């Protein structure tokens, strides 16, 4: 009896034991270039473990499994752990979904975990996350700012340099583009990447200039430049050598970031700001030039108002001339001849006004005033144009014209009082021709006999076209591919705009066919979705490889022939996927 009681007690304890299955992460907030560890822990030996798809992450390592079991004071404990190392693929709040196991016919799930992914940090905070190497490797992305405390609308430059030493770089792609909120910005084209020698933190190394940007702050105060982050393929030396004594290299990926930069923008002085100041900052010349000053009534002149020099040429407005009422002035035609380099914008902007005089006489176009802030002296400068006299040689005088117009409104001469009474009539018969027997009658009568054969022929032709299923499919596929790639085709002679348009076209095609958003476009997710829709694995791999190469090709040297080949390849891949996807 006692033995049965003990057995019943153990059975009751087993029934009362709760199954625990949970997920734990090493950190809930991490940078784009950091890694996290996630453990799925269970206190029973569950079957059919099903991991989440880790959307928004790349699995760096795992799963690794640990099992432990112990007996303490007659009580047993069991623990099984599945572990993964994850690398975030995008910024924002990413959710790790539920994992599941099966135990005694019941399904158990972990709770979803939200992970906040921030901008990549300048230095990895966890040394265990670094790729293996000899310890002397250098790989840093640096944003060099020409000036950190500029005036409003003063140009500054940002040059992004990748420093490296004792490490091989096999390629890179942008994970996060820099954001220039409250800045007017323009990228300076880099025709070809070039490796140069330099120093970083006192050590000699190599560097490549990846990006150059000119910025004009549009707001005073503390402004932040969001960082550029890159996923770089690297080759690291190991402590192993091959049979020929050569160092064995290991392939890896490393994410680097230039880090966020803060610019303290100084406002322009308010106390001395001249009236009519429109925001010009730099060094300028100002001219007001008429095409001529002597003309006849009905002829026109062109008045050119222009500013030339260096500064924020596209970010201010030119003053508008004031002319007498006797001169009719039309809206201006704006013209810009501006070049942008690392030193800023320079060139000339102008407004051309067309002016037509109405009356004879001499008329003055008032003197004009243009003000700008001079960065060299830190003060405002004002340029005044001279008054311009316009001499109209003939035509009615303004006073005479006004008097004539007034008299014509109030006095009607005796010879004109019967002017509007018609002296002749044009009588029209009220009888109408019968419809029966008319041209319209016979036209409507025989029209159906003409239209009917045309309709029959058109219907037969349409049925023949519709029956050609394969031909229609190919035509539709090619038409769809060219629709998405139309913008890329326009840029075949411009490398960087072409690859930007090509990458966008590939993404738009996926969004249209798979009904997904940009945030879902990880490489693994794209492959999984395409394969689930019966796409050919080789076509899927070609699509992913072409998409990944778009970013690298923008900075690598490329001939017109290779650009045309990439375009033809994209047309073929999209057409093939359109036929394969169900």
Short mmCIF file of N, CA, C and O in Angstrom, two decimals, residues 404-499:
data_model
loop_
_atom_site.label_atom_id
_atom_site.label_comp_id
_atom_site.label_asym_id
_atom_site.label_seq_id
_atom_site.Cartn_x
_atom_site.Cartn_y
_atom_site.Cartn_z
N UNK A 404 -9.39 110.28 -75.39
CA UNK A 404 -10.13 109.69 -76.50
C UNK A 404 -10.98 108.52 -76.03
O UNK A 404 -12.15 108.37 -76.42
N UNK A 405 -10.41 107.72 -75.17
CA UNK A 405 -11.17 106.57 -74.66
C UNK A 405 -12.36 107.02 -73.85
O UNK A 405 -13.45 106.46 -73.92
N UNK A 406 -12.19 108.09 -73.04
CA UNK A 406 -13.30 108.60 -72.22
C UNK A 406 -14.40 109.17 -73.09
O UNK A 406 -15.59 108.96 -72.84
N UNK A 407 -14.03 109.94 -74.15
CA UNK A 407 -15.04 110.55 -75.01
C UNK A 407 -15.82 109.50 -75.78
O UNK A 407 -17.02 109.61 -75.99
N UNK A 408 -15.15 108.45 -76.21
CA UNK A 408 -15.83 107.43 -77.02
C UNK A 408 -16.86 106.67 -76.21
O UNK A 408 -17.80 106.10 -76.76
N UNK A 409 -16.74 106.70 -74.93
CA UNK A 409 -17.71 105.99 -74.09
C UNK A 409 -19.00 106.77 -73.92
O UNK A 409 -20.07 106.22 -73.69
N UNK A 410 -18.95 108.14 -74.02
CA UNK A 410 -20.10 108.96 -73.67
C UNK A 410 -20.78 109.65 -74.84
O UNK A 410 -21.92 110.09 -74.74
N UNK A 411 -20.10 109.85 -76.01
CA UNK A 411 -20.65 110.62 -77.13
C UNK A 411 -20.79 109.73 -78.34
O UNK A 411 -19.85 109.03 -78.70
N UNK A 412 -21.98 109.77 -79.00
CA UNK A 412 -22.24 109.04 -80.24
C UNK A 412 -22.60 110.06 -81.31
O UNK A 412 -23.54 110.84 -81.15
N UNK A 413 -21.83 110.09 -82.39
CA UNK A 413 -22.08 111.07 -83.47
C UNK A 413 -23.38 110.73 -84.19
O UNK A 413 -23.88 109.60 -84.14
N UNK A 414 -23.94 111.77 -84.93
CA UNK A 414 -25.22 111.59 -85.65
C UNK A 414 -25.06 110.57 -86.78
O UNK A 414 -26.00 109.86 -87.10
N UNK A 415 -23.87 110.52 -87.37
CA UNK A 415 -23.68 109.57 -88.49
C UNK A 415 -23.60 108.12 -88.00
O UNK A 415 -23.75 107.21 -88.79
N UNK A 416 -23.36 107.93 -86.71
CA UNK A 416 -23.20 106.58 -86.19
C UNK A 416 -24.40 106.09 -85.40
O UNK A 416 -24.40 104.96 -84.93
N UNK A 417 -25.46 106.98 -85.24
CA UNK A 417 -26.57 106.56 -84.39
C UNK A 417 -27.42 105.46 -85.02
O UNK A 417 -28.13 104.74 -84.32
N UNK A 418 -27.37 105.32 -86.40
CA UNK A 418 -28.09 104.24 -87.06
C UNK A 418 -27.14 103.13 -87.55
O UNK A 418 -27.49 102.34 -88.42
N UNK A 419 -25.94 103.14 -86.99
CA UNK A 419 -24.89 102.21 -87.45
C UNK A 419 -25.27 100.75 -87.27
O UNK A 419 -24.93 99.90 -88.08
N UNK A 420 -26.01 100.46 -86.22
CA UNK A 420 -26.28 99.07 -85.86
C UNK A 420 -27.62 98.56 -86.39
O UNK A 420 -28.08 97.49 -86.01
N UNK A 421 -28.32 99.35 -87.25
CA UNK A 421 -29.57 98.90 -87.88
C UNK A 421 -29.21 98.31 -89.24
O UNK A 421 -28.59 98.96 -90.08
N UNK A 422 -29.60 97.04 -89.48
CA UNK A 422 -29.27 96.36 -90.73
C UNK A 422 -30.13 96.90 -91.87
O UNK A 422 -31.34 97.02 -91.74
N UNK A 423 -29.52 97.18 -93.01
CA UNK A 423 -30.24 97.72 -94.18
C UNK A 423 -30.65 96.62 -95.15
O UNK A 423 -31.45 96.86 -96.06
N UNK A 424 -30.12 95.43 -95.03
CA UNK A 424 -30.46 94.32 -95.90
C UNK A 424 -30.92 93.13 -95.07
O UNK A 424 -30.51 92.97 -93.92
N UNK A 425 -31.79 92.28 -95.71
CA UNK A 425 -32.28 91.09 -95.01
C UNK A 425 -31.83 89.86 -95.76
O UNK A 425 -31.53 89.90 -96.96
N UNK A 426 -31.82 88.77 -95.04
CA UNK A 426 -31.47 87.47 -95.62
C UNK A 426 -32.57 86.50 -95.24
O UNK A 426 -32.55 85.88 -94.17
N UNK A 427 -33.59 86.36 -96.13
CA UNK A 427 -34.75 85.53 -95.83
C UNK A 427 -34.42 84.06 -96.06
O UNK A 427 -33.78 83.69 -97.03
N UNK A 428 -34.89 83.20 -95.16
CA UNK A 428 -34.65 81.77 -95.22
C UNK A 428 -35.99 81.06 -95.23
O UNK A 428 -36.88 81.38 -94.42
N UNK A 429 -36.17 80.11 -96.13
CA UNK A 429 -37.43 79.37 -96.23
C UNK A 429 -37.62 78.51 -94.99
O UNK A 429 -36.68 77.87 -94.49
N UNK A 430 -38.88 78.47 -94.50
CA UNK A 430 -39.18 77.66 -93.31
C UNK A 430 -39.52 76.23 -93.69
O UNK A 430 -39.63 75.36 -92.83
N UNK A 431 -39.71 75.94 -94.98
CA UNK A 431 -40.01 74.58 -95.42
C UNK A 431 -38.71 73.76 -95.41
O UNK A 431 -37.65 74.25 -95.82
N UNK A 432 -38.80 72.51 -94.95
CA UNK A 432 -37.63 71.64 -94.85
C UNK A 432 -37.79 70.46 -95.79
O UNK A 432 -38.90 69.98 -96.03
N UNK A 433 -36.64 69.96 -96.32
CA UNK A 433 -36.65 68.78 -97.17
C UNK A 433 -37.04 67.55 -96.37
O UNK A 433 -36.70 67.41 -95.18
N UNK A 434 -37.74 66.60 -97.02
CA UNK A 434 -38.13 65.36 -96.36
C UNK A 434 -36.89 64.50 -96.10
O UNK A 434 -35.94 64.47 -96.89
N UNK A 435 -36.95 63.76 -94.98
CA UNK A 435 -35.85 62.85 -94.65
C UNK A 435 -35.80 61.67 -95.60
O UNK A 435 -34.73 61.22 -96.01
N UNK A 436 -37.00 61.18 -96.02
CA UNK A 436 -37.06 60.04 -96.93
C UNK A 436 -36.48 60.42 -98.28
O UNK A 436 -36.87 61.42 -98.88
N UNK A 437 -35.54 59.63 -98.77
CA UNK A 437 -34.91 59.90 -100.04
C UNK A 437 -33.71 60.81 -99.97
O UNK A 437 -33.06 61.06 -101.00
N UNK A 438 -33.37 61.31 -98.78
CA UNK A 438 -32.21 62.19 -98.64
C UNK A 438 -30.93 61.37 -98.57
O UNK A 438 -30.94 60.14 -98.42
N UNK A 439 -29.79 62.07 -98.70
CA UNK A 439 -28.47 61.40 -98.61
C UNK A 439 -28.28 60.71 -97.26
O UNK A 439 -27.72 59.62 -97.17
N UNK A 440 -28.72 61.39 -96.21
CA UNK A 440 -28.59 60.80 -94.87
C UNK A 440 -29.40 59.52 -94.76
O UNK A 440 -28.97 58.54 -94.12
N UNK A 441 -30.58 59.48 -95.41
CA UNK A 441 -31.44 58.30 -95.36
C UNK A 441 -30.73 57.10 -95.97
O UNK A 441 -30.67 56.01 -95.40
N UNK A 442 -30.15 57.28 -97.18
CA UNK A 442 -29.48 56.17 -97.85
C UNK A 442 -28.18 55.76 -97.13
O UNK A 442 -27.80 54.59 -97.13
N UNK A 443 -27.51 56.75 -96.52
CA UNK A 443 -26.30 56.43 -95.75
C UNK A 443 -26.62 55.51 -94.58
O UNK A 443 -25.94 54.49 -94.34
N UNK A 444 -27.64 55.87 -93.80
CA UNK A 444 -28.03 55.04 -92.66
C UNK A 444 -28.58 53.69 -93.09
O UNK A 444 -28.46 52.69 -92.36
N UNK A 445 -29.19 53.64 -94.29
CA UNK A 445 -29.78 52.39 -94.77
C UNK A 445 -28.70 51.36 -95.10
O UNK A 445 -28.83 50.17 -94.77
N UNK A 446 -27.63 51.77 -95.77
CA UNK A 446 -26.61 50.82 -96.22
C UNK A 446 -25.42 50.70 -95.26
O UNK A 446 -24.55 49.85 -95.47
N UNK A 447 -25.37 51.53 -94.22
CA UNK A 447 -24.23 51.49 -93.29
C UNK A 447 -24.07 50.14 -92.60
O UNK A 447 -22.96 49.63 -92.47
N UNK A 448 -25.17 49.47 -92.11
CA UNK A 448 -25.00 48.17 -91.45
C UNK A 448 -24.36 47.12 -92.35
O UNK A 448 -23.59 46.27 -91.88
N UNK A 449 -24.66 47.14 -93.68
CA UNK A 449 -24.10 46.15 -94.58
C UNK A 449 -22.59 46.35 -94.77
O UNK A 449 -21.87 45.42 -95.13
N UNK A 450 -22.12 47.57 -94.55
CA UNK A 450 -20.69 47.84 -94.66
C UNK A 450 -19.97 47.48 -93.36
O UNK A 450 -18.87 46.92 -93.36
N UNK A 451 -20.62 47.78 -92.23
CA UNK A 451 -19.98 47.58 -90.92
C UNK A 451 -19.92 46.10 -90.55
O UNK A 451 -18.95 45.63 -89.94
N UNK A 452 -20.97 45.31 -90.91
CA UNK A 452 -21.06 43.92 -90.49
C UNK A 452 -19.85 43.09 -90.93
O UNK A 452 -19.27 42.37 -90.12
N UNK A 453 -19.40 43.14 -92.20
CA UNK A 453 -18.20 42.35 -92.56
C UNK A 453 -16.95 42.77 -91.80
O UNK A 453 -16.11 41.94 -91.46
N UNK A 454 -16.84 44.07 -91.53
CA UNK A 454 -15.68 44.55 -90.78
C UNK A 454 -15.67 43.96 -89.37
O UNK A 454 -14.63 43.54 -88.84
N UNK A 455 -16.85 43.93 -88.75
CA UNK A 455 -16.95 43.37 -87.38
C UNK A 455 -16.59 41.89 -87.39
O UNK A 455 -15.88 41.38 -86.50
N UNK A 456 -17.06 41.13 -88.41
CA UNK A 456 -16.77 39.70 -88.47
C UNK A 456 -15.27 39.45 -88.64
O UNK A 456 -14.68 38.60 -87.96
N UNK A 457 -14.63 40.22 -89.52
CA UNK A 457 -13.19 40.06 -89.73
C UNK A 457 -12.39 40.40 -88.47
O UNK A 457 -11.42 39.72 -88.10
N UNK A 458 -12.79 41.48 -87.79
CA UNK A 458 -12.09 41.88 -86.56
C UNK A 458 -12.25 40.83 -85.47
O UNK A 458 -11.30 40.55 -84.72
N UNK A 459 -13.46 40.23 -85.39
CA UNK A 459 -13.69 39.20 -84.37
C UNK A 459 -12.84 37.98 -84.62
O UNK A 459 -12.25 37.39 -83.70
N UNK A 460 -12.75 37.55 -85.91
CA UNK A 460 -11.92 36.39 -86.23
C UNK A 460 -10.45 36.64 -85.93
O UNK A 460 -9.73 35.77 -85.43
N UNK A 461 -9.98 37.84 -86.23
CA UNK A 461 -8.59 38.17 -85.95
C UNK A 461 -8.30 38.16 -84.45
O UNK A 461 -7.27 37.67 -84.00
N UNK A 462 -9.26 38.68 -83.67
CA UNK A 462 -9.09 38.69 -82.22
C UNK A 462 -9.08 37.27 -81.66
O UNK A 462 -8.31 36.94 -80.75
N UNK A 463 -9.96 36.39 -82.18
CA UNK A 463 -9.97 35.00 -81.72
C UNK A 463 -8.67 34.31 -82.05
O UNK A 463 -8.16 33.51 -81.26
N UNK A 464 -8.08 34.61 -83.23
CA UNK A 464 -6.80 34.01 -83.58
C UNK A 464 -5.69 34.47 -82.65
O UNK A 464 -4.83 33.68 -82.23
N UNK A 465 -5.73 35.76 -82.31
CA UNK A 465 -4.71 36.28 -81.38
C UNK A 465 -4.89 35.68 -80.00
O UNK A 465 -3.93 35.28 -79.34
N UNK A 466 -6.15 35.58 -79.53
CA UNK A 466 -6.42 35.03 -78.20
C UNK A 466 -6.03 33.57 -78.10
O UNK A 466 -5.66 33.07 -77.03
N UNK A 467 -6.14 32.83 -79.21
CA UNK A 467 -5.81 31.40 -79.17
C UNK A 467 -4.31 31.16 -79.07
O UNK A 467 -3.88 30.08 -78.68
N UNK A 468 -3.53 32.15 -79.43
CA UNK A 468 -2.07 32.02 -79.32
C UNK A 468 -1.64 32.34 -77.90
O UNK A 468 -1.12 33.42 -77.60
N UNK A 469 -1.86 31.38 -76.98
CA UNK A 469 -1.61 31.61 -75.55
C UNK A 469 -0.14 31.87 -75.28
O UNK A 469 0.24 32.80 -74.56
N UNK A 470 0.71 31.04 -75.91
CA UNK A 470 2.16 31.18 -75.65
C UNK A 470 2.68 32.52 -76.16
O UNK A 470 3.42 33.23 -75.47
N UNK A 471 2.27 32.88 -77.38
CA UNK A 471 2.73 34.16 -77.93
C UNK A 471 2.26 35.34 -77.12
O UNK A 471 3.01 36.29 -76.87
N UNK A 472 0.99 35.29 -76.69
CA UNK A 472 0.46 36.40 -75.87
C UNK A 472 1.18 36.49 -74.54
O UNK A 472 1.43 37.58 -74.03
N UNK A 473 1.51 35.31 -73.96
CA UNK A 473 2.21 35.31 -72.68
C UNK A 473 3.58 35.97 -72.81
O UNK A 473 3.98 36.78 -71.99
N UNK A 474 4.27 35.62 -73.91
CA UNK A 474 5.61 36.20 -74.12
C UNK A 474 5.52 37.71 -74.35
O UNK A 474 6.29 38.49 -73.80
N UNK A 475 4.55 38.12 -75.17
CA UNK A 475 4.39 39.56 -75.42
C UNK A 475 4.07 40.30 -74.14
O UNK A 475 4.61 41.38 -73.87
N UNK A 476 3.17 39.72 -73.34
CA UNK A 476 2.79 40.40 -72.10
C UNK A 476 3.96 40.46 -71.13
O UNK A 476 4.18 41.46 -70.47
N UNK A 477 4.76 39.37 -71.07
CA UNK A 477 5.91 39.35 -70.16
C UNK A 477 6.94 40.40 -70.56
O UNK A 477 7.46 41.15 -69.73
N UNK A 478 7.24 40.47 -71.88
CA UNK A 478 8.22 41.45 -72.35
C UNK A 478 7.71 42.87 -72.14
O UNK A 478 8.48 43.78 -71.80
N UNK A 479 6.41 43.06 -72.36
CA UNK A 479 5.84 44.40 -72.17
C UNK A 479 5.93 44.81 -70.71
O UNK A 479 6.27 45.95 -70.39
N UNK A 480 5.65 43.84 -69.79
CA UNK A 480 5.72 44.16 -68.36
C UNK A 480 7.15 44.45 -67.94
O UNK A 480 7.42 45.38 -67.18
N UNK A 481 8.10 43.65 -68.46
CA UNK A 481 9.50 43.88 -68.10
C UNK A 481 9.96 45.25 -68.56
O UNK A 481 10.61 45.99 -67.83
N UNK A 482 9.59 45.63 -69.80
CA UNK A 482 10.01 46.92 -70.32
C UNK A 482 9.30 48.06 -69.61
O UNK A 482 9.84 49.16 -69.50
N UNK A 483 8.09 47.79 -69.12
CA UNK A 483 7.39 48.83 -68.35
C UNK A 483 8.16 49.16 -67.08
O UNK A 483 8.38 50.32 -66.75
N UNK A 484 8.60 48.12 -66.35
CA UNK A 484 9.34 48.37 -65.11
C UNK A 484 10.73 48.95 -65.40
O UNK A 484 11.29 49.68 -64.59
N UNK A 485 11.30 48.61 -66.58
CA UNK A 485 12.67 49.02 -66.87
C UNK A 485 12.76 50.23 -67.79
O UNK A 485 13.82 50.54 -68.30
N UNK A 486 11.62 50.90 -68.02
CA UNK A 486 11.63 52.02 -68.95
C UNK A 486 12.54 53.15 -68.48
O UNK A 486 13.27 53.74 -69.27
N UNK A 487 12.52 53.43 -67.18
CA UNK A 487 13.36 54.52 -66.66
C UNK A 487 14.83 54.15 -66.76
O UNK A 487 15.68 54.99 -67.08
N UNK A 488 15.15 52.87 -66.48
CA UNK A 488 16.55 52.45 -66.59
C UNK A 488 17.03 52.55 -68.03
O UNK A 488 18.18 52.92 -68.28
N UNK A 489 16.15 52.28 -68.99
CA UNK A 489 16.55 52.35 -70.39
C UNK A 489 16.90 53.77 -70.79
O UNK A 489 17.80 54.00 -71.60
N UNK A 490 16.17 54.76 -70.19
CA UNK A 490 16.46 56.16 -70.51
C UNK A 490 17.85 56.58 -70.03
O UNK A 490 18.42 57.54 -70.53
N UNK A 491 18.37 55.87 -69.01
CA UNK A 491 19.65 56.26 -68.41
C UNK A 491 20.81 55.35 -68.82
O UNK A 491 21.79 55.22 -68.10
N UNK A 492 20.70 54.70 -70.00
CA UNK A 492 21.75 53.76 -70.42
C UNK A 492 23.11 54.41 -70.56
O UNK A 492 24.14 53.75 -70.44
N UNK A 493 23.11 55.72 -70.81
CA UNK A 493 24.39 56.42 -70.99
C UNK A 493 24.89 57.07 -69.70
O UNK A 493 25.92 57.73 -69.71
N UNK A 494 24.13 56.94 -68.60
CA UNK A 494 24.52 57.51 -67.31
C UNK A 494 24.58 56.39 -66.29
O UNK A 494 23.54 55.86 -65.88
N UNK A 495 25.79 56.02 -65.90
CA UNK A 495 25.97 54.80 -65.11
C UNK A 495 25.20 54.82 -63.79
O UNK A 495 24.39 53.93 -63.54
N UNK A 496 25.48 55.83 -62.94
CA UNK A 496 24.86 55.81 -61.60
C UNK A 496 23.34 55.91 -61.66
O UNK A 496 22.64 55.11 -61.04
N UNK A 497 22.76 56.89 -62.44
CA UNK A 497 21.28 56.90 -62.53
C UNK A 497 20.72 55.61 -63.12
O UNK A 497 19.63 55.18 -62.74
N UNK A 498 21.47 54.97 -64.03
CA UNK A 498 20.97 53.72 -64.62
C UNK A 498 20.84 52.64 -63.57
O UNK A 498 19.80 51.97 -63.46
N UNK A 499 21.89 52.45 -62.74
CA UNK A 499 21.82 51.36 -61.75
C UNK A 499 20.84 51.69 -60.62
O UNK A 499 20.25 50.78 -60.04
#
